[in-house]
JSON list of C-alpha atoms in Angstrom, two decimals:
[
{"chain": "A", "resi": 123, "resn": "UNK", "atom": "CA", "xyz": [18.65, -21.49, -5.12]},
{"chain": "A", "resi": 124, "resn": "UNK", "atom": "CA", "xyz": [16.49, -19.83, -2.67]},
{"chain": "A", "resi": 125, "resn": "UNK", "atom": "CA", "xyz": [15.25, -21.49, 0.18]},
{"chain": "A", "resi": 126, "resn": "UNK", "atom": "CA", "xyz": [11.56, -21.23, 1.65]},
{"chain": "A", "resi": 127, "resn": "UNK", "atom": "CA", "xyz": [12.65, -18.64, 4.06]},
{"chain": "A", "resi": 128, "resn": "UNK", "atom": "CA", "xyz": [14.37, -16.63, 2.00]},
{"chain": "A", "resi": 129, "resn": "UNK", "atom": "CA", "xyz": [11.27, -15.14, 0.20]},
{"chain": "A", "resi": 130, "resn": "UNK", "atom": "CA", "xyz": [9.12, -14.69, 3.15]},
{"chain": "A", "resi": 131, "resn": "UNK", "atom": "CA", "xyz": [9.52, -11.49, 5.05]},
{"chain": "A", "resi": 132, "resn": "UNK", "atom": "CA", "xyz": [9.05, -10.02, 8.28]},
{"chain": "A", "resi": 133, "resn": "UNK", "atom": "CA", "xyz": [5.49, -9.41, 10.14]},
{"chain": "A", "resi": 134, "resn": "UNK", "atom": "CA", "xyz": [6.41, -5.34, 10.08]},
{"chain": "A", "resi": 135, "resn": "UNK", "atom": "CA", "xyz": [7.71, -5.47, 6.30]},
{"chain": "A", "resi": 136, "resn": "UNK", "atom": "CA", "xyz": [4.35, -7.33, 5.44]},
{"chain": "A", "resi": 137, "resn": "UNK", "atom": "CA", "xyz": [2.51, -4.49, 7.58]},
{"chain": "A", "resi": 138, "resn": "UNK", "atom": "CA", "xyz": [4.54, -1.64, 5.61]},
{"chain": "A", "resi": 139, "resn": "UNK", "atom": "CA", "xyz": [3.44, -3.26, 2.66]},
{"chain": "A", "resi": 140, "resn": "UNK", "atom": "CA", "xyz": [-0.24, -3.70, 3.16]},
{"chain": "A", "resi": 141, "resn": "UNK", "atom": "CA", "xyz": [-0.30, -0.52, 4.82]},
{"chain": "A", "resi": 142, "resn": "UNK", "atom": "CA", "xyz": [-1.85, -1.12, 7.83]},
{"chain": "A", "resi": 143, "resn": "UNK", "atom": "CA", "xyz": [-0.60, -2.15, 11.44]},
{"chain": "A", "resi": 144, "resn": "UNK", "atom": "CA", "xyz": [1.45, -4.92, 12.74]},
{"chain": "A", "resi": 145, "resn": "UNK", "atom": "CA", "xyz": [-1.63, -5.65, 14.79]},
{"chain": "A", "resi": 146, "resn": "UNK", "atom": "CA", "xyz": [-3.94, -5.74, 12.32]},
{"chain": "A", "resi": 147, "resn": "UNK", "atom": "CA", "xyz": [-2.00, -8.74, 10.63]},
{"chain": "A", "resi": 148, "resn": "UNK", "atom": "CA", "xyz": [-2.17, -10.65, 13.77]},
{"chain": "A", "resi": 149, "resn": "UNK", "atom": "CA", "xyz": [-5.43, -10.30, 14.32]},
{"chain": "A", "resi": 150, "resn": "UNK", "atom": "CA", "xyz": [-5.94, -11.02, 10.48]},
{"chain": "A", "resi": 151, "resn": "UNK", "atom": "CA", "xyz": [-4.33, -14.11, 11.22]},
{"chain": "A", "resi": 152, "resn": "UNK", "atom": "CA", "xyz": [-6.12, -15.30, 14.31]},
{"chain": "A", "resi": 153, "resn": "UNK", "atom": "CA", "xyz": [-9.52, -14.72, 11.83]},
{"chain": "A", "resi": 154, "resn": "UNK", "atom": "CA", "xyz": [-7.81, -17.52, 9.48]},
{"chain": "A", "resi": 155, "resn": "UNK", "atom": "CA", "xyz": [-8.33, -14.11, 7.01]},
{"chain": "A", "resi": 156, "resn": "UNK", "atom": "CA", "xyz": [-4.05, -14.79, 6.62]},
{"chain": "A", "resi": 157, "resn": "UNK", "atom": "CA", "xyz": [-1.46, -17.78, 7.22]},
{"chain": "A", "resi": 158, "resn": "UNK", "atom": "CA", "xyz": [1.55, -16.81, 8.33]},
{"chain": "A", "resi": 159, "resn": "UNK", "atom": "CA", "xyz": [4.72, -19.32, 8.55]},
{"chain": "A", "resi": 160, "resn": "UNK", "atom": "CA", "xyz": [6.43, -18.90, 11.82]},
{"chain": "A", "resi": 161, "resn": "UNK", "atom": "CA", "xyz": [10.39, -19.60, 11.70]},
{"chain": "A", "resi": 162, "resn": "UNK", "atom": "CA", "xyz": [11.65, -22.09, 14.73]},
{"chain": "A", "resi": 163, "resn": "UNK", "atom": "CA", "xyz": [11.65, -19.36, 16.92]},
{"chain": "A", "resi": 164, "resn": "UNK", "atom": "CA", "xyz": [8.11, -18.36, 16.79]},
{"chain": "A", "resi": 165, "resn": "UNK", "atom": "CA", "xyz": [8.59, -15.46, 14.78]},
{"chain": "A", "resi": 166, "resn": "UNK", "atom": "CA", "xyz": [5.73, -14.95, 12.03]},
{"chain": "A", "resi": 167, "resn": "UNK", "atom": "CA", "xyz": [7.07, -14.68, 8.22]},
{"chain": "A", "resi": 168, "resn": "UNK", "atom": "CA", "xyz": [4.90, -13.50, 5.34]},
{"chain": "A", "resi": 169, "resn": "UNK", "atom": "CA", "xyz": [5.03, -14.88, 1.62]},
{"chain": "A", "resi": 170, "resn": "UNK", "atom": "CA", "xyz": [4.94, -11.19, -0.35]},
{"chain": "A", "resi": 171, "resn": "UNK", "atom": "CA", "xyz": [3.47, -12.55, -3.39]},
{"chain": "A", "resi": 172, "resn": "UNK", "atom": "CA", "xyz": [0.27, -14.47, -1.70]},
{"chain": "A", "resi": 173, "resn": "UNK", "atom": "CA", "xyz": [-0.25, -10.87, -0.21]},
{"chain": "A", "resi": 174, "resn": "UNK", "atom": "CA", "xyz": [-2.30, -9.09, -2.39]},
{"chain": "A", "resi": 175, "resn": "UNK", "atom": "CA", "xyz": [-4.10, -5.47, -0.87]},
{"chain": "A", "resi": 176, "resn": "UNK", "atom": "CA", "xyz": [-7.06, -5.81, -2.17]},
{"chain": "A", "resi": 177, "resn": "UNK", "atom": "CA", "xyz": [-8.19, -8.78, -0.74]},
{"chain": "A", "resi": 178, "resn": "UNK", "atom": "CA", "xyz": [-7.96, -6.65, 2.46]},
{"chain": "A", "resi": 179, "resn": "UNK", "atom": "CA", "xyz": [-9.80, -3.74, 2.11]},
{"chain": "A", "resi": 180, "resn": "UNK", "atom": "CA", "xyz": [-13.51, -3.91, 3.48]},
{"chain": "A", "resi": 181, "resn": "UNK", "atom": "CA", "xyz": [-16.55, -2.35, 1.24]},
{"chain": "A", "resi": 182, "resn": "UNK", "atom": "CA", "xyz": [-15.80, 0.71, 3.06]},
{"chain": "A", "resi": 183, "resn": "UNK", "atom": "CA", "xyz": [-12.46, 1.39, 1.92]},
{"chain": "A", "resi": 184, "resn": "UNK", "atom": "CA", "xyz": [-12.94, 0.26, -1.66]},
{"chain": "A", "resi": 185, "resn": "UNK", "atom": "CA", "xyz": [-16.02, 2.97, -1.76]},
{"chain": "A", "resi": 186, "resn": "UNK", "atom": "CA", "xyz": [-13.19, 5.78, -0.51]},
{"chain": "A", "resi": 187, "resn": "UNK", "atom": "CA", "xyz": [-12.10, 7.93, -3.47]},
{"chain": "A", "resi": 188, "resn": "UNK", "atom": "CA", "xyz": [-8.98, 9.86, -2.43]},
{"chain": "A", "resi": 189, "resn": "UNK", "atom": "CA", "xyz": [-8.49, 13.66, -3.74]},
{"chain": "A", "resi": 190, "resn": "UNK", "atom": "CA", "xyz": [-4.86, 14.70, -4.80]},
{"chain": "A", "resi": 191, "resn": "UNK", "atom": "CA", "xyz": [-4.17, 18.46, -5.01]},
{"chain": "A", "resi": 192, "resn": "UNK", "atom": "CA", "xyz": [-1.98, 20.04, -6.87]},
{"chain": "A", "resi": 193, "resn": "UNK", "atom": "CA", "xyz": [-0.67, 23.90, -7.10]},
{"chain": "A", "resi": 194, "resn": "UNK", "atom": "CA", "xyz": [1.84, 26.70, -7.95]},
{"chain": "A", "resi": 195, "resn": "UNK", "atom": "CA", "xyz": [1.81, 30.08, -7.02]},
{"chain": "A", "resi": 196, "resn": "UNK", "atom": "CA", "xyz": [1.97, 31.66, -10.45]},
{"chain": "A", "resi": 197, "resn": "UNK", "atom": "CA", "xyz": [1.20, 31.10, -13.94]},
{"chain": "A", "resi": 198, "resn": "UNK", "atom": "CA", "xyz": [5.14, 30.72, -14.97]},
{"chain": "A", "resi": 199, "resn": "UNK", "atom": "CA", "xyz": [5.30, 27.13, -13.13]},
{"chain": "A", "resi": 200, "resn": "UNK", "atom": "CA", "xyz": [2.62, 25.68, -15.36]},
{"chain": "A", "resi": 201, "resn": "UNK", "atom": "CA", "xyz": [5.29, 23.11, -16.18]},
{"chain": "A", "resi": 202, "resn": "UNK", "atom": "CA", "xyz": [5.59, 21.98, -12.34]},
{"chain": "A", "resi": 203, "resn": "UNK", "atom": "CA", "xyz": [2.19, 21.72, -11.59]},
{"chain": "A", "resi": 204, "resn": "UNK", "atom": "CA", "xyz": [2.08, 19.07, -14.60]},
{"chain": "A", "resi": 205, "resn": "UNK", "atom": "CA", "xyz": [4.51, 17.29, -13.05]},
{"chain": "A", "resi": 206, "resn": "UNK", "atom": "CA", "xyz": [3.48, 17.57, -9.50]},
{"chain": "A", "resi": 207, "resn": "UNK", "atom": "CA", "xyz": [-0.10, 16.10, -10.83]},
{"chain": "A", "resi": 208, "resn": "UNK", "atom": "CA", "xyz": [2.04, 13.38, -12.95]},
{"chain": "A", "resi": 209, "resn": "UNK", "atom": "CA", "xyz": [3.45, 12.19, -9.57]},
{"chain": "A", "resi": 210, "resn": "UNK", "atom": "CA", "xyz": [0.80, 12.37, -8.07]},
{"chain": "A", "resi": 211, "resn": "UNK", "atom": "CA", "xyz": [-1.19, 10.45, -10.22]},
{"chain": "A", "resi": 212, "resn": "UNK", "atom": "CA", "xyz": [1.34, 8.14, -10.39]},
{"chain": "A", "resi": 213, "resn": "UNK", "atom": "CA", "xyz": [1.38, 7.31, -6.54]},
{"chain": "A", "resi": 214, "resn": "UNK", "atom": "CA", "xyz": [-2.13, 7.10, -6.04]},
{"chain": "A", "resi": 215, "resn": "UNK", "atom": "CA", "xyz": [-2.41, 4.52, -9.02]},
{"chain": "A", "resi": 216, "resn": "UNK", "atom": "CA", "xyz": [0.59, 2.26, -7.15]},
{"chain": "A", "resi": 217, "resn": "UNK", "atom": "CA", "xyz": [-0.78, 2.32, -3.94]},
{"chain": "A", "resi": 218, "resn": "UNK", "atom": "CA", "xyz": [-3.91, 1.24, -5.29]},
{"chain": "A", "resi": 219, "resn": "UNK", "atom": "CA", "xyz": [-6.28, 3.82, -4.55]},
{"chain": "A", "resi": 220, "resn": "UNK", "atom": "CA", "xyz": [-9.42, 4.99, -6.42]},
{"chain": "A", "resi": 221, "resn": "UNK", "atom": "CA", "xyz": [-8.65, 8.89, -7.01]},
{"chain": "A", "resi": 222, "resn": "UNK", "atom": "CA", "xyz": [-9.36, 11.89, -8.92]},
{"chain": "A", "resi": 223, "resn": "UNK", "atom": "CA", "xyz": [-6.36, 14.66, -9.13]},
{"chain": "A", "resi": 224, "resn": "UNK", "atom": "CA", "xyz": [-7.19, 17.94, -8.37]},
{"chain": "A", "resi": 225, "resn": "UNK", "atom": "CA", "xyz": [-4.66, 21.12, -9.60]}
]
């Protein structure tokens, strides 16, 4: 069984996975905008699944549409630039974003 600390992870893997700066989560947390647990040594630990991006992003950022581009330098790699736009497409979808592919 898995004890509280085990699912609770670092302030810089929390940062990674927000994307966004290890100082941003501490002054996140001084706002009372986050609630980290803090281990007997002081250290901050975040609970991954209470962390949620979107709850993050001000009306700014959720207005941003990001542009993916796409190419190939001839007409015989029409196959690659499917996939490059599949990947693509793919990334921009996981991380969240609002996007439009461009090839």
């Amino acid at each position: 069984m898995l004890s509280n600390m085990d699912r609770l992870v670092s302030i810089g893997e929390a940062a990674k996975a927000l994307g966004v700066s290890i100082t941003t989560l501490r002054r996140w947390e001084a706002s009372g905008k986050l609630v980290a647990e803090h281990t007997a040594g002081g250290h901050r630990r975040y609970d991954l699944a209470k962390l949620k991006p979107e709850l993050f992003r001000s009306e700014a950022e959720a207005c941003r549409r990001t542009v993916a581009y796409a190419r190939v330098s001839s007409h015989d790699q029409k196959d690659d630039l499917e996939r490059q736009k599949q990947v693509l497409e793919l990334y921009c979808a996981r991380q969240g974003w609002t996007f439009e592919v461009i090839a």
